[in-house]
mmCIF file of C-alpha atoms in Angstrom:
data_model
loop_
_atom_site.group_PDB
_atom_site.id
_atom_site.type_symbol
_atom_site.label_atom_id
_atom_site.label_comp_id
_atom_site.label_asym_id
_atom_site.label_seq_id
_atom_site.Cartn_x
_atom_site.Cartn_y
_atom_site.Cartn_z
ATOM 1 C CA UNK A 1 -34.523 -65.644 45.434
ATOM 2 C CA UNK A 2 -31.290 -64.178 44.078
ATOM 3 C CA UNK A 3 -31.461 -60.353 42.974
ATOM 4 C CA UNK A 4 -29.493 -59.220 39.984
ATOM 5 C CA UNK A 5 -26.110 -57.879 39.721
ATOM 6 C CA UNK A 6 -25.230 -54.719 41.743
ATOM 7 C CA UNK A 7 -24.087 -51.439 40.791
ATOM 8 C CA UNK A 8 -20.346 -51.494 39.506
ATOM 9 C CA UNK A 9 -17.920 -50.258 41.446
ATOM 10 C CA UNK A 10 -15.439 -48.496 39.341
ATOM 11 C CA UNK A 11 -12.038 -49.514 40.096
ATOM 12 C CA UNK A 12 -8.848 -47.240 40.692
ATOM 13 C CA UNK A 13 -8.415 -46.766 37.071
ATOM 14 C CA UNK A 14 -11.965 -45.752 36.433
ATOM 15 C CA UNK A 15 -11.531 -43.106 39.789
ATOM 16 C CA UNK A 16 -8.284 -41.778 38.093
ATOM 17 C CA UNK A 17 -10.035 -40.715 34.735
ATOM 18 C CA UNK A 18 -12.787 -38.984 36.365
ATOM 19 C CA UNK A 19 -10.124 -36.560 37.434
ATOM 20 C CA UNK A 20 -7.624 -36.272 34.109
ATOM 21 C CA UNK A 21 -7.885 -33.051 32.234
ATOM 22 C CA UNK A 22 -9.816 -33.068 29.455
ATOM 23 C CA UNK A 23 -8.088 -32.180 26.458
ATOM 24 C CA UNK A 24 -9.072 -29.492 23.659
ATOM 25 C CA UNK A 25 -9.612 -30.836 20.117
ATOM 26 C CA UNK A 26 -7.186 -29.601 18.180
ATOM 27 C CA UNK A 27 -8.446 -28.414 14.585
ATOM 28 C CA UNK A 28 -6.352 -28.338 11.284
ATOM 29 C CA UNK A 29 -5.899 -24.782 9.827
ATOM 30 C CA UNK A 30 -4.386 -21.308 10.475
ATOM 31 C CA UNK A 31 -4.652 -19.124 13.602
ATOM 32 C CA UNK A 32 -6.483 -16.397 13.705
ATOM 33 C CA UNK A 33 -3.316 -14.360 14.437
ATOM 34 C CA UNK A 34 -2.984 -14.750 11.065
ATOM 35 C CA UNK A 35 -6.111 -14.284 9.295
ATOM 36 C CA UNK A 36 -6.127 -10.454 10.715
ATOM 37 C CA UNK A 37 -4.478 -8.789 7.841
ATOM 38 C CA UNK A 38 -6.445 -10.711 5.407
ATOM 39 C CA UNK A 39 -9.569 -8.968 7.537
ATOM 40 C CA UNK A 40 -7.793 -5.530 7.161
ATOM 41 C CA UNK A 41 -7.511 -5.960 3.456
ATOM 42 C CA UNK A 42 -11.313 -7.294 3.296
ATOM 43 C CA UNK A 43 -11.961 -3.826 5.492
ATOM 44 C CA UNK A 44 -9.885 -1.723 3.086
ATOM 45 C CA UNK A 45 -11.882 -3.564 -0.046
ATOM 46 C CA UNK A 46 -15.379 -2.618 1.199
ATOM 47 C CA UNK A 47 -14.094 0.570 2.312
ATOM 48 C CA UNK A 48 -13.148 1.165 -1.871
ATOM 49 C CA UNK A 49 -16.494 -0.068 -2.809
ATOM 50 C CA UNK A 50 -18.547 1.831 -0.404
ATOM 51 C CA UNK A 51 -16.630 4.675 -1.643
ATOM 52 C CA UNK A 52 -17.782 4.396 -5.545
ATOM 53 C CA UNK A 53 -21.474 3.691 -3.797
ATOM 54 C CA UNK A 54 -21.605 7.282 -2.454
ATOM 55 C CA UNK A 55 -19.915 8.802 -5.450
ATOM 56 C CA UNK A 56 -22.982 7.412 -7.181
ATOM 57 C CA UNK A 57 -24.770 9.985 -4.639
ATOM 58 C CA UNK A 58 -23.074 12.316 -5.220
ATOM 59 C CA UNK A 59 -20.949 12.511 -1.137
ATOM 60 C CA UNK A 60 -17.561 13.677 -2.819
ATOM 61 C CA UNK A 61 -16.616 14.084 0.785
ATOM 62 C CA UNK A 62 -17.260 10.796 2.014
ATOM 63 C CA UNK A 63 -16.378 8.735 -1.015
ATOM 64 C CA UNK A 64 -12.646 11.140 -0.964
ATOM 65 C CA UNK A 65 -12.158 9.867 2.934
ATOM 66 C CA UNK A 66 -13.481 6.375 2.171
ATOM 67 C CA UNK A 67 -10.376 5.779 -0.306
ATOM 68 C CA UNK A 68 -7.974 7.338 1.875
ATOM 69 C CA UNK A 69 -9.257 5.114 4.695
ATOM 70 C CA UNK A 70 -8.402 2.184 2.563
ATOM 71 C CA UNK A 71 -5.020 3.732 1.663
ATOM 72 C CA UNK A 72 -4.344 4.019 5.311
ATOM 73 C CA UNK A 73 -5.657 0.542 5.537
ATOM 74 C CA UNK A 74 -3.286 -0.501 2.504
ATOM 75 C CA UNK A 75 -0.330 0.513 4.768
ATOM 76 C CA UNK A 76 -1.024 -1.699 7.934
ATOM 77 C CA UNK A 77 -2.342 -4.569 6.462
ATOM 78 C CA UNK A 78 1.266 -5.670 4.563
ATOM 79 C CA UNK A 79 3.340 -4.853 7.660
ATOM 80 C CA UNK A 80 0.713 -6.644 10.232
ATOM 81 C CA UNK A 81 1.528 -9.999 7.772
ATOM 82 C CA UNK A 82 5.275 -9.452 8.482
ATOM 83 C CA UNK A 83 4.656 -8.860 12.425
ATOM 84 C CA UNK A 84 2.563 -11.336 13.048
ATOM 85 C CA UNK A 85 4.460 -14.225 10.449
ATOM 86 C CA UNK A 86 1.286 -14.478 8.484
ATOM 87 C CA UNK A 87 2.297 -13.592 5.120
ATOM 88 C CA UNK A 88 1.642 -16.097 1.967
ATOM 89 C CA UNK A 89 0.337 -16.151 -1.690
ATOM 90 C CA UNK A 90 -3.126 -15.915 -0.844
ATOM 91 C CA UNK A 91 -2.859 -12.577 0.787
ATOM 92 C CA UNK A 92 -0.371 -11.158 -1.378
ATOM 93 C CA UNK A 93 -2.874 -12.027 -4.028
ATOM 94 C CA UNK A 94 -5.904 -10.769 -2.331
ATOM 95 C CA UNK A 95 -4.292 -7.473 -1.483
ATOM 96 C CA UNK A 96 -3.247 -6.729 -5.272
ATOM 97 C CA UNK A 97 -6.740 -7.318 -6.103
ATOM 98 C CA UNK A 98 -7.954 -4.989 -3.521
ATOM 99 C CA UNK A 99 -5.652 -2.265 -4.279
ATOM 100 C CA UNK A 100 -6.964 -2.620 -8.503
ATOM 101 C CA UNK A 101 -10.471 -1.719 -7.183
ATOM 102 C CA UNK A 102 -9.715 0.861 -4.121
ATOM 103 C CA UNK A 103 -6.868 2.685 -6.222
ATOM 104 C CA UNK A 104 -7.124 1.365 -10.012
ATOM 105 C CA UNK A 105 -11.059 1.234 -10.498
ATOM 106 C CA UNK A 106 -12.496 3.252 -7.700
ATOM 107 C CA UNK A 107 -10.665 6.622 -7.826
ATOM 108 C CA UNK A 108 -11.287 6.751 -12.159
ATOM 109 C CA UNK A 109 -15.130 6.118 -11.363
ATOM 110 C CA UNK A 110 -15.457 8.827 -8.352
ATOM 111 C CA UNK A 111 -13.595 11.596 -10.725
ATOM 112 C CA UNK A 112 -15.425 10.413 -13.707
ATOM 113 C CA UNK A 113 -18.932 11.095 -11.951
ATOM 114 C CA UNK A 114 -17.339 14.043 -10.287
ATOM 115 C CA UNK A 115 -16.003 16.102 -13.594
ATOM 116 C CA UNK A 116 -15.381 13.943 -16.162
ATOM 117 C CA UNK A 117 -18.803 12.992 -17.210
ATOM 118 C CA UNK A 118 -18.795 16.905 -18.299
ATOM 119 C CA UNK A 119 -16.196 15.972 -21.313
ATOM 120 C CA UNK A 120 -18.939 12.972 -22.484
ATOM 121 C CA UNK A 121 -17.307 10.289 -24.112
ATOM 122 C CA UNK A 122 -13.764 11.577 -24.307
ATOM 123 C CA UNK A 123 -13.960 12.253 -20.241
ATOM 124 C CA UNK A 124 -13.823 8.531 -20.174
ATOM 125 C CA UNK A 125 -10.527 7.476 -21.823
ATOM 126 C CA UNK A 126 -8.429 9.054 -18.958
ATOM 127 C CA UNK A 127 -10.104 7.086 -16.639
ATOM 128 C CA UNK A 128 -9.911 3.312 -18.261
ATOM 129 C CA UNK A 129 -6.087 4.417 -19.228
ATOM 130 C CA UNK A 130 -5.429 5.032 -15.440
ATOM 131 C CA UNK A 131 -7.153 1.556 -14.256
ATOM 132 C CA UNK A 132 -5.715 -0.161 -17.433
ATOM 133 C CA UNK A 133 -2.344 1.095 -15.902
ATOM 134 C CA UNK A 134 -3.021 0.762 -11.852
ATOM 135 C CA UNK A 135 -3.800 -3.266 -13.322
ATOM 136 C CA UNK A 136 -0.155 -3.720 -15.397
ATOM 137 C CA UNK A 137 1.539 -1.942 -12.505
ATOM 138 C CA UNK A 138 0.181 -4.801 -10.045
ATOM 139 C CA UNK A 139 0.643 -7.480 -12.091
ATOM 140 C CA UNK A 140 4.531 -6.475 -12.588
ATOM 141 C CA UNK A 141 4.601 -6.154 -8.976
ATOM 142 C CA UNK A 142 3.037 -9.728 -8.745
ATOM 143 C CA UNK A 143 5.076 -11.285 -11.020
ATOM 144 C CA UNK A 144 8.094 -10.132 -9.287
ATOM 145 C CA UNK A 145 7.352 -12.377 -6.172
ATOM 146 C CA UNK A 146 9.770 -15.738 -5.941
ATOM 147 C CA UNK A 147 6.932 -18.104 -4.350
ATOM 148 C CA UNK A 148 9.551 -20.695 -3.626
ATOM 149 C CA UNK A 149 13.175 -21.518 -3.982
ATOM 150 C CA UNK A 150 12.737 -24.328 -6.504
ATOM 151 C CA UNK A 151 11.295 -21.568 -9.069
ATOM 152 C CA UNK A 152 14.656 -19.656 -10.529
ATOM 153 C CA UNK A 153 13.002 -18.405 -13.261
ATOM 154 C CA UNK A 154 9.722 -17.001 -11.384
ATOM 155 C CA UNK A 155 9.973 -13.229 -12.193
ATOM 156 C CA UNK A 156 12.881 -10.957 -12.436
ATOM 157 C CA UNK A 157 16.025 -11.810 -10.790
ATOM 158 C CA UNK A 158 16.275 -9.925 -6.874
ATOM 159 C CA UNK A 159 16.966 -5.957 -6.437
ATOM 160 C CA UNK A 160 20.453 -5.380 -5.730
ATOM 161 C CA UNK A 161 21.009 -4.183 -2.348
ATOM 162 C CA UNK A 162 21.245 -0.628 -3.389
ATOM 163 C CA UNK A 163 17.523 -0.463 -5.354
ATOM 164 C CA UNK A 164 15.832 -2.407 -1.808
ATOM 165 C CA UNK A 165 14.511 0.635 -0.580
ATOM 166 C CA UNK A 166 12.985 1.530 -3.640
ATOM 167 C CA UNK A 167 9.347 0.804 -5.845
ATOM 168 C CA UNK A 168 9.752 0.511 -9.422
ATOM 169 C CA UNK A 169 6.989 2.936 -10.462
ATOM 170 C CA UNK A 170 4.664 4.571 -8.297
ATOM 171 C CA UNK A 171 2.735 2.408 -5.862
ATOM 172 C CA UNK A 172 -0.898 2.093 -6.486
ATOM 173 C CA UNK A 173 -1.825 3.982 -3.170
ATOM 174 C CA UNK A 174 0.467 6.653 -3.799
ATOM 175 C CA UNK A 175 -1.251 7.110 -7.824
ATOM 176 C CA UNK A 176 -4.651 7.195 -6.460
ATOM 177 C CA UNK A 177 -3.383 9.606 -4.486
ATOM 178 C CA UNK A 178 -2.248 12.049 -6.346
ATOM 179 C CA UNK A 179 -4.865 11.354 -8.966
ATOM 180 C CA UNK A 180 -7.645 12.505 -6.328
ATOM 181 C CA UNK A 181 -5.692 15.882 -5.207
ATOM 182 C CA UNK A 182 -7.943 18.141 -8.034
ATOM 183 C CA UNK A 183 -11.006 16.340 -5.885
ATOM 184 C CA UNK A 184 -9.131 17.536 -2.371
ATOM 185 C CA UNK A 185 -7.832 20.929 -3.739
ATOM 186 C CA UNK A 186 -11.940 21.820 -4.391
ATOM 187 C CA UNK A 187 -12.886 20.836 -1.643
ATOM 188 C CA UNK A 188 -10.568 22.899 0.615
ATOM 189 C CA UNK A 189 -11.099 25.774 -1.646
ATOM 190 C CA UNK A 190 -15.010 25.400 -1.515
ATOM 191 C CA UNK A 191 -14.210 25.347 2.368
ATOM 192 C CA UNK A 192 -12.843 28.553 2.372
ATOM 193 C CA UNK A 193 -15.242 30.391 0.114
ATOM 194 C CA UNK A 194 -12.908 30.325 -2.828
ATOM 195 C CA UNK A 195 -15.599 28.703 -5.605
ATOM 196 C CA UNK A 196 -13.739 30.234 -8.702
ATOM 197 C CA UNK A 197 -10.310 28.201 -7.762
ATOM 198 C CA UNK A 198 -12.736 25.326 -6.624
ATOM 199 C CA UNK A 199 -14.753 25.473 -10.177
ATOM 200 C CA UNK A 200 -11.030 25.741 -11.422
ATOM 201 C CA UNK A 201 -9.814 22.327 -10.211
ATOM 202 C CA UNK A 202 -13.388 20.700 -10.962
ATOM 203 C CA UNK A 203 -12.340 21.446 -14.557
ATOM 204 C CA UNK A 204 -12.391 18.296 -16.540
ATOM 205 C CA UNK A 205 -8.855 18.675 -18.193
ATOM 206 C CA UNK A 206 -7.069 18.955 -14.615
ATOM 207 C CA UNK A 207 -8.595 15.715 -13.675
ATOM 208 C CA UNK A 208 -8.026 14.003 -17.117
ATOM 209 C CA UNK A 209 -4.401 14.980 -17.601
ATOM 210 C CA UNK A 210 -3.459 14.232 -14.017
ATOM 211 C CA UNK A 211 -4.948 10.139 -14.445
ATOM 212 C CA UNK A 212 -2.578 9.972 -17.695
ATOM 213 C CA UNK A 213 0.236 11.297 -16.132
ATOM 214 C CA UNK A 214 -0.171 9.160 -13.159
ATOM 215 C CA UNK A 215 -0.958 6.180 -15.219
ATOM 216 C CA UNK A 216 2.405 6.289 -16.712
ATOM 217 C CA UNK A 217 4.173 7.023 -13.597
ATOM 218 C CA UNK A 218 2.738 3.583 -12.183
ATOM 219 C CA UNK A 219 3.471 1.663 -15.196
ATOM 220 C CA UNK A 220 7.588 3.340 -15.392
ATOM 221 C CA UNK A 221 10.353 2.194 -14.002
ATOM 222 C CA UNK A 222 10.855 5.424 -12.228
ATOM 223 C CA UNK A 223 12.723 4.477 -8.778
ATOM 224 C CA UNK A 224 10.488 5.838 -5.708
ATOM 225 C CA UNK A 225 11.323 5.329 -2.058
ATOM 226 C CA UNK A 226 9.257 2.932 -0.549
ATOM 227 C CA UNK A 227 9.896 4.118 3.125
ATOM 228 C CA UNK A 228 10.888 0.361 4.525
ATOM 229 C CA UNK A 229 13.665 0.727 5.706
ATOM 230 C CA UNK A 230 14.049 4.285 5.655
ATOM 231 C CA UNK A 231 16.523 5.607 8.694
ATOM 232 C CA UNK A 232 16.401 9.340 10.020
ATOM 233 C CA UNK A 233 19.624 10.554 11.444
ATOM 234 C CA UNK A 234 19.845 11.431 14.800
ATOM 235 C CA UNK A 235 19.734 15.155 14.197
ATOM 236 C CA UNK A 236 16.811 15.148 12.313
ATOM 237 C CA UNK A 237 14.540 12.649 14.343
ATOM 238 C CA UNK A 238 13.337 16.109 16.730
ATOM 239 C CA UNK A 239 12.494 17.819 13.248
ATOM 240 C CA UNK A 240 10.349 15.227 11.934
ATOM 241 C CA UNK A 241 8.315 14.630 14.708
ATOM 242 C CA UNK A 242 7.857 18.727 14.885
ATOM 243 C CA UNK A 243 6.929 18.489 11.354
ATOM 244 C CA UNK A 244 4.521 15.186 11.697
ATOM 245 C CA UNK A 245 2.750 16.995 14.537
ATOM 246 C CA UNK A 246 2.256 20.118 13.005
ATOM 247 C CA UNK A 247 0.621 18.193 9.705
ATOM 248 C CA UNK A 248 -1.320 15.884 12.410
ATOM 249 C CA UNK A 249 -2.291 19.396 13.313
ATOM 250 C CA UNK A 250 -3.395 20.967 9.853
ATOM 251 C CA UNK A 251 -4.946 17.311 9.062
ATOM 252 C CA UNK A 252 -7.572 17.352 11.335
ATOM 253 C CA UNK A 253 -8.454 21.506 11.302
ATOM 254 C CA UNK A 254 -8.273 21.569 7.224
ATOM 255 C CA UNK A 255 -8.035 18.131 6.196
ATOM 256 C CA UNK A 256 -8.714 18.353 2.668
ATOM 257 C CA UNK A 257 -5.859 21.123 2.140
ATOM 258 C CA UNK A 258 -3.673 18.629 4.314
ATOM 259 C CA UNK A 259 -4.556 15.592 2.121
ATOM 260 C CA UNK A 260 -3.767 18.096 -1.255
ATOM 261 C CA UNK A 261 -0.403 19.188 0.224
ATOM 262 C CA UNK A 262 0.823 15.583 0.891
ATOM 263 C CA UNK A 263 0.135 15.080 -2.568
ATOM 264 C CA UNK A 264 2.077 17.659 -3.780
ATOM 265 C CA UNK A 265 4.764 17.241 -1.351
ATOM 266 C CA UNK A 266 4.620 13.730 -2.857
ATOM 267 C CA UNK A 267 5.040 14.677 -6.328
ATOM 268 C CA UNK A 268 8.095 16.818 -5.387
ATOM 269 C CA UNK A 269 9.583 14.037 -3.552
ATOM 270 C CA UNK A 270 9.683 11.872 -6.969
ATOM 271 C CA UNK A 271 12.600 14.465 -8.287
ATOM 272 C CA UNK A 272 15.063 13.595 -5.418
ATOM 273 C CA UNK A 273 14.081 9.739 -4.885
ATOM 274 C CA UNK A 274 15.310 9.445 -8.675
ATOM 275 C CA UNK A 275 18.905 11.372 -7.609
ATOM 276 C CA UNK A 276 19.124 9.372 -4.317
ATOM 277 C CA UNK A 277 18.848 6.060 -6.883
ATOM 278 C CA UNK A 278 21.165 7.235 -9.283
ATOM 279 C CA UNK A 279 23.860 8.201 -6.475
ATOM 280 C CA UNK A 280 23.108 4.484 -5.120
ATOM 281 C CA UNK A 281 24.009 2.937 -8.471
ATOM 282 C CA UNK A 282 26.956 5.071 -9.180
ATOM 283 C CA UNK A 283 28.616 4.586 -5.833
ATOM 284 C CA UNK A 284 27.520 0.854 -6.389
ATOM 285 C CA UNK A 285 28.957 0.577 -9.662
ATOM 286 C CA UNK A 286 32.269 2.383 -8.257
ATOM 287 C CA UNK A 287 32.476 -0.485 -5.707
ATOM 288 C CA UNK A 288 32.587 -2.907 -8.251
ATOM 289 C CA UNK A 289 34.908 -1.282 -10.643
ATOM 290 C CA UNK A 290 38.756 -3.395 -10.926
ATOM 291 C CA UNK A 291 41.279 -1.072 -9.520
ATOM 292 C CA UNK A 292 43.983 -0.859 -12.215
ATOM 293 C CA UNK A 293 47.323 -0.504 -11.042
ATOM 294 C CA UNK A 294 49.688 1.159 -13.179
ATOM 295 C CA UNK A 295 52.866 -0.888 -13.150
ATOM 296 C CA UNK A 296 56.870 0.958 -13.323
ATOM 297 C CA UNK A 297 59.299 0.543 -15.874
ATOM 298 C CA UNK A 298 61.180 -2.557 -16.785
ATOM 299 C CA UNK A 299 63.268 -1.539 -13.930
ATOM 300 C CA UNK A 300 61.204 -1.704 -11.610
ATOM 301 C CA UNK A 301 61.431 2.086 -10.824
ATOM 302 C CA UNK A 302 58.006 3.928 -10.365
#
């Protein structure tokens, strides 16, 4: 009586795969290298609506360091894309939308429940002017991106090389801002036991002035240094970094009066980024002038 088949004995070939490396599967889709700064600018879009959500509670304090937290956020997130080669339409269109609700839509609300409600229905019209204006500004900015060579036409034509370090307007970041420095200005003064200058900023005109003349700032075509590519000379590098550590210093013993300052330094800065521009285009514009020569007389004498 025969018994049935044995057990197989692999051959060499079936000995050899036991031993080859198994390989990973390899899945379509972008590394996560580059899906960081479109988590920074999800961080710095809760960080604006968790801001309006204690406003509504009336935590000036946190909802004032919530939107600088997504400013600060704001200012990684864009040069993380560039580091890391991660930069494309989606998150250039994800971060404009972020910055219309952390610095159009979310500083208006937090001043309107902090003062403006006071002025009842004309309070308002600062505030929807200033996010009607933080939404144009964007959108210029947006329509100013070439998304590919084989669209000419696809916003205006490039900056000349003089205007690169330059915004057109205000940035978003920088109006909300400067918008909020009545809110930090109270607060420092309500820190030191100063309530009649801190009553004096909470006054609803400060507040509603400053949103229309920071809503027209973003929408103008007022040139502002964007700080890119922004070189120091070598005798003022020492200086700078005495001056940075001495506001590090003032930031974190009277932050609010730090965060008001750098506003107003801000505002001052505006005066000499528009004469830096115009010297630009005038020594530009000198470059590219024909150089007449005056000829002799018929002679040929001078």
């Amino acid at each position: 009586m025969s018994g049935g088949p044995g057990p197989r004995v692999p051959g060499l070939r079936g000995r050899l795969r036991r031993f080859r490396p198994r390989t990973r599967p390899r899945y379509k889709g972008p590394s996560f290298n580059r899906l960081v700064p479109n988590i920074l600018t999800m961080l710095g879009l809760c960080a604006g609506l968790t801001g309006i959500r204690v406003a509504l509670d009336e935590q000036w304090e946190k909802a004032a360091v919530l939107i600088v937290v997504a400013g600060a956020i704001d200012g990684l997130d864009g040069r993380l894309a560039r580091l890391l080669k991660g930069t494309s339409r989606f998150g250039a269109e994800f971060d404009s939308l972020s910055d219309f609700l952390c610095f159009g839509v979310a500083p208006a609300l937090i001043l309107y429940m902090w003062t403006l409600h006071d002025a009842r229905g004309i309070g308002f019209a600062p505030c929807l002017l200033f996010a009607v204006c933080s939404a144009l500004r964007l959108a210029r900015f947006n329509a100013s991106i070439v998304d590919a060579p084989s669209l000419p036409l696809t916003g205006p034509p490039p900056k000349p090389a003089y205007a690169q370090n330059f915004f057109t307007g205000v940035p978003a970041p920088a109006g909300a801002g400067l918008a909020l420095c009545p809110m930090f200005a109270a607060l420092a003064f309500a820190g030191w036991d100063m309530p009649g200058m801190a009553a004096a900023m909470r006054h609803p005109a400060v507040s509603g002035v400053l949103l229309v003349v920071v809503g027209a700032l973003m929408v103008s075509t007022l040139p502002t240094w964007s700080f890119k590519n922004f070189k120091v000379p070598a005798e003022l590098v020492l200086p700078l970094l005495l001056g940075i550590g001495a506001y590090v210093a003032v930031l974190l013993t009277e932050p609010w009066a730090a965060l008001a300052g750098a506003g107003f330094l801000y505002a001052g800065m505006l005066f000499f980024s528009v004469r830096s521009y115009t010297r630009l285009k005038r020594e530009a514009e000198a470059m590219l002038e024909p150089v007449v020569v005056s000829g002799g007389d018929k002679g040929g004498n001078p």
